Each structure stands twice: as structure tokens, then as C-alpha cells.
Short mmCIF file of C-alpha atoms and ligand atoms in Angstrom, two decimals:
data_model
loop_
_atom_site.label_atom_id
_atom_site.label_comp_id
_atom_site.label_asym_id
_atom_site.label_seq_id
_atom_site.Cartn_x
_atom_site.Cartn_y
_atom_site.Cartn_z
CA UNK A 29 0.00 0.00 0.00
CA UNK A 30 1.12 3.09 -0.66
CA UNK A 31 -0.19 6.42 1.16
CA UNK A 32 -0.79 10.26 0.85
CA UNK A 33 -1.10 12.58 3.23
CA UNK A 34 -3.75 15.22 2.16
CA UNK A 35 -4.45 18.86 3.36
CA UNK A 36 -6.76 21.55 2.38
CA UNK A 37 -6.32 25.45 2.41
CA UNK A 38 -8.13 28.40 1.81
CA UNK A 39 -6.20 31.29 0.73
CA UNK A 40 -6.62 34.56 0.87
CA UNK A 41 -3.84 36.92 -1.16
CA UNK A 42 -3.15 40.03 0.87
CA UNK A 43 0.78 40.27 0.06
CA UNK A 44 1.92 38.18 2.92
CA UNK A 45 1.87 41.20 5.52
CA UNK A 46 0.81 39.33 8.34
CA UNK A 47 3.87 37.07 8.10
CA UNK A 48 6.05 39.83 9.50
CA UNK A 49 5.96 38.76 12.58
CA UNK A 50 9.32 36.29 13.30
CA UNK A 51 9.11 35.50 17.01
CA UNK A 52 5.88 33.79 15.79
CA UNK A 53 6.21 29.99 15.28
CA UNK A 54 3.51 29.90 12.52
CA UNK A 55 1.51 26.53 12.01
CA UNK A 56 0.67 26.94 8.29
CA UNK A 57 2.92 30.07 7.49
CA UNK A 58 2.11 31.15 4.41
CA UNK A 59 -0.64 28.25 3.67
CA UNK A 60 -3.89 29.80 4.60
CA UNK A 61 -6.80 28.44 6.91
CA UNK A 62 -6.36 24.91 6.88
CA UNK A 63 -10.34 23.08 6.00
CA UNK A 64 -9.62 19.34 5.62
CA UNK A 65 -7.23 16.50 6.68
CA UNK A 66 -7.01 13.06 5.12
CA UNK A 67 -5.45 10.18 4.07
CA UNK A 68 -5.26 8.48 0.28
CA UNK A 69 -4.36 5.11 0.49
CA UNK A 70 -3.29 3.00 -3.27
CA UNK A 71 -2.48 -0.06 -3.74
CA UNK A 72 0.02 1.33 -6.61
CA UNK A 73 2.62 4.03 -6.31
CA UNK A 74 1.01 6.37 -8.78
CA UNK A 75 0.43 10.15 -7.27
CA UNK A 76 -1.58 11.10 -10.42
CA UNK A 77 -4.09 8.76 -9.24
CA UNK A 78 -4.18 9.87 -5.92
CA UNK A 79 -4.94 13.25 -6.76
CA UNK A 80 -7.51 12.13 -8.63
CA UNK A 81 -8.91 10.54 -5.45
CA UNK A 82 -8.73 13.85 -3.47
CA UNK A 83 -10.68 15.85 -6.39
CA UNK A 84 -13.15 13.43 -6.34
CA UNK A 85 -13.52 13.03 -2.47
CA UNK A 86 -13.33 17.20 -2.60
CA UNK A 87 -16.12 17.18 -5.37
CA UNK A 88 -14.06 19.66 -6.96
CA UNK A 89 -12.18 18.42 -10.92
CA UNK A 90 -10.45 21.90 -11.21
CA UNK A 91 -8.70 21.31 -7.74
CA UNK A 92 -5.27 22.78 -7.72
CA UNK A 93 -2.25 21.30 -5.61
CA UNK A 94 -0.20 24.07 -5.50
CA UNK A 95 -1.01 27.53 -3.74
CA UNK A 96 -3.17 30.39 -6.14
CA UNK A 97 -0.60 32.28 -7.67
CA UNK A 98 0.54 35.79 -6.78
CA UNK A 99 -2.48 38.02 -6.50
CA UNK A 100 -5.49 35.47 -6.58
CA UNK A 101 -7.62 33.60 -4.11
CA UNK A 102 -8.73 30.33 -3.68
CA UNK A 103 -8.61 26.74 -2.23
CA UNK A 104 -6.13 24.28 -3.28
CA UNK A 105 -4.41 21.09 -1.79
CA UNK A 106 -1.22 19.94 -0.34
CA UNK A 107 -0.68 16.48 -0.89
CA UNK A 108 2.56 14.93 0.51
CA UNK A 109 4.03 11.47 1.06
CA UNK A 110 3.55 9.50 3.85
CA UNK A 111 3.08 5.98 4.82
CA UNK A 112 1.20 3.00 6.88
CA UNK A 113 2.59 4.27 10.65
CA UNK A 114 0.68 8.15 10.19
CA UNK A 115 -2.02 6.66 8.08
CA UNK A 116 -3.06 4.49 11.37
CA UNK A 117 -2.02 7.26 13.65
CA UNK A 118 -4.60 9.26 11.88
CA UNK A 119 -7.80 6.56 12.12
CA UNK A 120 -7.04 3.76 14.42
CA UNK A 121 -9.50 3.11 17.34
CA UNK A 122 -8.03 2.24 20.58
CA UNK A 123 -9.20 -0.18 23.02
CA UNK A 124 -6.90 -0.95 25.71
CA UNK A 125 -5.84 -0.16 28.93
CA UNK A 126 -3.76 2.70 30.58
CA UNK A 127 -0.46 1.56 30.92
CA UNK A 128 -0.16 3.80 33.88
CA UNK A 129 -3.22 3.21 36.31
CA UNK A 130 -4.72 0.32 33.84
CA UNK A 131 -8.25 2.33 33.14
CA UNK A 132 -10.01 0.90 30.22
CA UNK A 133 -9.38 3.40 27.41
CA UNK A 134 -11.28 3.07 24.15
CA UNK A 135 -11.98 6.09 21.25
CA UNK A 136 -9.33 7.28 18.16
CA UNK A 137 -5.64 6.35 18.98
CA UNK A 138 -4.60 9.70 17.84
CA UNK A 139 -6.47 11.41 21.23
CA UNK A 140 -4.96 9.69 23.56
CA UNK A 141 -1.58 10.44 25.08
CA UNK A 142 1.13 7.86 23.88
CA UNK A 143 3.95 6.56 25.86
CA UNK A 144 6.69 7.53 22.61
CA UNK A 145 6.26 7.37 18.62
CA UNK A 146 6.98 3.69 18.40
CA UNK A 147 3.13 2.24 17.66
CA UNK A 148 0.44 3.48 16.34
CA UNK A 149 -1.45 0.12 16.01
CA UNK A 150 -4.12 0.42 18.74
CA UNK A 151 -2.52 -2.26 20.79
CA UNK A 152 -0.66 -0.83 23.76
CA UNK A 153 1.72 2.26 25.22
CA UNK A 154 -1.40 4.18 25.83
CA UNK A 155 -2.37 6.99 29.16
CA UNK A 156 -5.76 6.72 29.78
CA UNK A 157 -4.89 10.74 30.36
CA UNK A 158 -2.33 13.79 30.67
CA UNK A 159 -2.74 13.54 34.24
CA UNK A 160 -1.07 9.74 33.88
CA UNK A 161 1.34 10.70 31.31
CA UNK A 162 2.35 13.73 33.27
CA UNK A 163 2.54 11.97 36.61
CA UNK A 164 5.32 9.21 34.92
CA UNK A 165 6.88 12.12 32.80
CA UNK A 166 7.27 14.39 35.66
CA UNK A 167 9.52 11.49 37.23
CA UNK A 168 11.67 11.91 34.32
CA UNK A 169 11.34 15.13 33.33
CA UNK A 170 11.05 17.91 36.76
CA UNK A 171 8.21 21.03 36.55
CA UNK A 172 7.65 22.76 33.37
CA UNK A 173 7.61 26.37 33.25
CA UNK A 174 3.94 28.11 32.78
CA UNK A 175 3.23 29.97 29.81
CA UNK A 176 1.54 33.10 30.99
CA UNK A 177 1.39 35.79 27.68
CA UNK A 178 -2.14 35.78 26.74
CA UNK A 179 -2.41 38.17 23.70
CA UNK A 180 -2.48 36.69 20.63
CA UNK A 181 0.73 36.97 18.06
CA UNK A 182 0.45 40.02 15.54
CA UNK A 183 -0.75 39.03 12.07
CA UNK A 184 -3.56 36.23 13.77
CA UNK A 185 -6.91 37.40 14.37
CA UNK A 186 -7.70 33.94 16.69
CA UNK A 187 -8.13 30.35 16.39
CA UNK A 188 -10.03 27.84 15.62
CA UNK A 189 -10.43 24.70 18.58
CA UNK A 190 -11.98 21.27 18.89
CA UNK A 191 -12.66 20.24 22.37
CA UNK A 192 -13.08 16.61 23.02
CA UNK A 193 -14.94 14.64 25.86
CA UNK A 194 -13.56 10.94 25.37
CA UNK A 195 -15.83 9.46 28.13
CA UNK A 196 -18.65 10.71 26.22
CA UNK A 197 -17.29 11.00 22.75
CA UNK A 198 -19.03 14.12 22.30
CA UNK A 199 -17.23 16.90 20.26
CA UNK A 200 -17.09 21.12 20.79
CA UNK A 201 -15.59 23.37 18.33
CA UNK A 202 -15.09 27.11 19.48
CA UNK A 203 -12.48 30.14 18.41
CA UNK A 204 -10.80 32.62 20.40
CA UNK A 205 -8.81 35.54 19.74
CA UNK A 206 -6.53 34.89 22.48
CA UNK A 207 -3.91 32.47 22.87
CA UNK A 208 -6.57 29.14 22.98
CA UNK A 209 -5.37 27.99 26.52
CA UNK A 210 -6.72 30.83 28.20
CA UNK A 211 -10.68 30.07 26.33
CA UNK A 212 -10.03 26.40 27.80
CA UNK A 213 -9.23 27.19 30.95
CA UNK A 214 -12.58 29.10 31.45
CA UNK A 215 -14.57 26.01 29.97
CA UNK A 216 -13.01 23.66 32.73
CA UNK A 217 -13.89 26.14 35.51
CA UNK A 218 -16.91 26.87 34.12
CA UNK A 219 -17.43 22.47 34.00
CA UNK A 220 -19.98 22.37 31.02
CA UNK A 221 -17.87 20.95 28.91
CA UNK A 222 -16.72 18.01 30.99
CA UNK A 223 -13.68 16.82 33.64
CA UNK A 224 -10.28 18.02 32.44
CA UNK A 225 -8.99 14.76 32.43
CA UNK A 226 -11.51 13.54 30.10
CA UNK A 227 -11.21 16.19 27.57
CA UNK A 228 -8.49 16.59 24.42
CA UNK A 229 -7.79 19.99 23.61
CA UNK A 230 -6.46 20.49 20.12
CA UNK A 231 -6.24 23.80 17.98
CA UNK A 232 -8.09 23.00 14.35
CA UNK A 233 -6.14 25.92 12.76
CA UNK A 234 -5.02 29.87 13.18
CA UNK A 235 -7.00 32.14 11.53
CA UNK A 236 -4.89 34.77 9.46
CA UNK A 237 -5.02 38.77 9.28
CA UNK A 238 -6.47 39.17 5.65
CA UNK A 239 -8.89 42.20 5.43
CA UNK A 240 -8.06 45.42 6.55
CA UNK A 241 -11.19 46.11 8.94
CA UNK A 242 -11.78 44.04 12.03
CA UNK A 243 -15.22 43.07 11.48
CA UNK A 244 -14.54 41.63 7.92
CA UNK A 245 -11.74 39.62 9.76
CA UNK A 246 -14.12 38.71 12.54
CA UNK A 247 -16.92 37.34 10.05
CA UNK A 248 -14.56 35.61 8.40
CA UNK A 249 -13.40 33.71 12.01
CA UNK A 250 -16.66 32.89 12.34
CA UNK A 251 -17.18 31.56 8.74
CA UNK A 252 -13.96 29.30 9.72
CA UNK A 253 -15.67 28.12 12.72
CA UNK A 254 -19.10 27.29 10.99
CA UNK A 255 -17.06 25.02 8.38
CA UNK A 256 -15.17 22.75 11.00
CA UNK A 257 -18.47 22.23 12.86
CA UNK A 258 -20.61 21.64 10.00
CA UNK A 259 -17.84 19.10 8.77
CA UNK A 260 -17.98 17.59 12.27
CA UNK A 261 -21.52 17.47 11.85
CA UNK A 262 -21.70 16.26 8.48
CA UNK A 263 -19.05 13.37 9.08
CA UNK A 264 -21.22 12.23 11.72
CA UNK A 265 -19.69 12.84 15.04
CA UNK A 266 -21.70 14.25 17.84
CA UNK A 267 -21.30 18.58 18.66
CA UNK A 268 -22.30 20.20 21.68
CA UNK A 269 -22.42 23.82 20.63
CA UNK A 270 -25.74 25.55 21.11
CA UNK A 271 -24.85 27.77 18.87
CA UNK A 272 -24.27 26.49 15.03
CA UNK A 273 -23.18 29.48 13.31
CA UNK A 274 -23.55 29.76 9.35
CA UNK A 275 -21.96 29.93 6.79
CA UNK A 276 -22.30 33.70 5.04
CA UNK A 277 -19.89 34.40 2.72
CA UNK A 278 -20.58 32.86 -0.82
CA UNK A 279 -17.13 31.52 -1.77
CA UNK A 280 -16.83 29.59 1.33
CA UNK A 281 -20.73 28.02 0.78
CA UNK A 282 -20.22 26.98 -2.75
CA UNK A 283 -16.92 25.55 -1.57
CA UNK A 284 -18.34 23.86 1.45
CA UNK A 285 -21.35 22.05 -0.32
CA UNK A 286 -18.88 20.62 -2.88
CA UNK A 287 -16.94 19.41 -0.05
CA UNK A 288 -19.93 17.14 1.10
CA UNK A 289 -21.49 16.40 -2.12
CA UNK A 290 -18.42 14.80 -3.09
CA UNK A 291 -17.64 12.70 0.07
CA UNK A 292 -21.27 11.32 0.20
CA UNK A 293 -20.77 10.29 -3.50
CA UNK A 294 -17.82 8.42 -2.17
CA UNK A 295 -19.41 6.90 0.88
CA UNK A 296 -22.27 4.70 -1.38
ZN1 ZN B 20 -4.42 6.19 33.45
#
């Protein structure tokens, strides 16, 4: 087998101002909002045909694989070699025990807290939670320092997050314009989202500076937000928010519905 590791962007030109910022470790510098993940999976070697797989799964024949060029908008695909260990790291189910405190632990491998990079398979060197892995790491490892600057980096107008709740794989997706820890620590004291030790916490992407007035940038936030909750939704896991914004601008909608269209096609 032979496998592809697939990621989608929407990308907005503005000249690449917001990139001035260098003491800011960028996720997807330069890349755009980030609006799928996947994995292609062939039996032959042949990346022509995996592409074709991704336009079809994305609905969309006039997909491009490279960024828009200078000047232009648009969403495109990064496609990039990868192989069997990611591919599982990606979808395997777990259902094992903690190796720590020996909790039954059972949900997608990828949320829970592995013992090193060795295996991916589902079978074993899983924490049942941080508190586990921290409590055998801290043995190793001493304190870590707290990170306390709460302002986001110039050049990000917030992020995007995905809460969750592994005891009752349930799934929240909010955004923040601060720095995301801060918005989770006020859903833990505030409890409605769960126990801290049952929850993942995982930033979906950082949304980028591209219009010059703030509420443009915050509608389009929020348009980044609707997406990766109504692709939650779609794919069939369950959302808490009791709020499900919408989609409003056009490009985004047209985009979005193409999106689905094409990965029910695939699923008959
Ligand atoms: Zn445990």
C-alpha cells in the first residue's frame, strides 16, 4: 500500500503582511486556513491517481495542488508522502488499557496520550490521560515552566479549537482571539464541557489577518468556525455547541457544499 497525506487550504492573497511577525512559530505560514485533513491510500505508487482521489472526495475536478498564484484567491491542496505508521495514527481506534493506572481506554488512537512514537497500532503504550502521562513524565522530566502571555501573536486574528470529551465521545468546536489555553481554561472552571482529564484539547487551525477592517476579519473567524463544525456534523460525530453558526460568505458556501457532495458520492 502506498499512502498520501492530504491537506486543504483556503487562501486569501493580501501580500503576505501578516507574516512579519518572526518571534511567531507559525503553524501553516504562508498556507492559509487549513479546511480538511485526510489520508489516500493505493495499492500502486502512482500520485496522479491519488490526486484524482482527493478531487473526487473534494467534489471539486479543477482542484489545484499548489497555492493560487501571486495576487489570486482560492482553495487548493497539499498532498505529501507518507506511509502506513501516520495513516493508522490518523484513524485507528483504541481499546486498551492505561499503561499507567490500567483504566479501560477506548476512542481514536490519535487522542490519547502515547507513551513515545513507536506504535500506532491500537494495541498498547497508551495513558488513559495527561494527568497519567504527566505523573510518569514528571519522574523523568522535573516542573515545566507556565506559559503566561495571553495576547495573541500580531498578524492572527484567533483560532479555531476542537474540544473533546472521550468518556462521552461528544465533540465542541469554538475560536478565540486569544492564545486558545486561556478560552479552555474558562470552559473547565466553568465544567460544562466536561472533567479536564476527560477532555483533548487540540487547535483546528489559526486564523490569518487578511482584510483590513476588524469586522470583515471577525466574520470571516466565524465563517472558519461554521465550516469545522458543519464538517464535524456532516461526518457524523456528535457537537455540543448551542450555537451552530452559518456559513455567510458565498465563496466559502459553494466551496463547502462541494466538499460534502463529493464525500457522500464516495461513501455509497
Ligand atoms: Zn491512566
Amino acid at each position: 500500500m502506498f499512502y498520501w497525506w492530504v491537506r486543504v487550504f483556503n487562501w486569501i492573497h493580501d501580500g503576505d503582511t501578516h507574516y512579519d511577525n518572526e518571534d511567531y512559530n507559525w503553524c501553516n505560514r504562508g498556507k492559509g486556513e487549513m479546511l480538511d485533513e485526510f489520508y489516500i491510500k493505493l495499492e500502486e505508487n502512482d500520485r496522479d491517481k491519488a490526486k484524482e482521489e482527493v478531487k473526487k472526495r473534494l467534489n471539486n475536478s479543477d482542484l489545484r495542488f499548489a497555492k493560487p498564484r501571486k495576487g489570486k484567491d482560492g482553495i487548493y491542496a497539499v498532498m505529501m508522502d507518507s506511509d502506513k505508521r501516520w495513516h493508522d495514527r490518523f484513524y485507528n481506534q483504541v481499546d486498551t488499557y492505561c499503561i499507567s493506572c490500567h483504566k479501560h481506554i477506548k476512542g481514536p488512537a490519535a487522542n490519547f496520550p502515547r507513551i513515545d512514537w513507536g506504535d500506532f497500532s491500537g494495541k498498547d503504550n497508551f495513558y488513559c490521560s495527561y494527568d497519567c502521562k504527566r505523573e510518569i513524565e514528571a519522574k523523568m522530566r522535573g516542573i515545566e515552566g507556565e506559559f503566561q502571555e495571553r495576547e495573541t501573536p500580531s498578524g492572527i486574528v484567533g483560532y479555531i479549537y476542537h474540544m473533546y470529551n472521550r468518556k462521552e465521545d461528544k465533540h465542541y468546536i469554538g475560536q478565540t482571539k486569544y492564545l486558545p489555553f486561556f478560552r479552555w481554561q474558562e470552559h473547565i472552571k466553568s465544567g460544562s464541557k466536561g472533567n479536564i482529564c476527560d477532555i483533548v484539547f487540540e487547535v483546528l487551525t489559526e486564523v490569518n489577518k487578511n482584510y483590513s477592517s476588524n469586522e470583515k476579519n471577525q466574520e470571516y473567524m466565524n465563517n472558519i468556525e461554521a465550516w469545522w463544525i458543519q464538517k464535524y456534523r456532516d461526518e457524523g460525530f456528535e457537537i455540543i455547541n448551542d450555537v451552530i453558526p452559518r456559513l455567510t460568505i458565498e465563496s466559502l458556501k459553494k466551496a463547502f457544499s462541494e466538499f460534502i457532495a463529493g464525500q457522500q458520492e464516495l461513501s455509497i
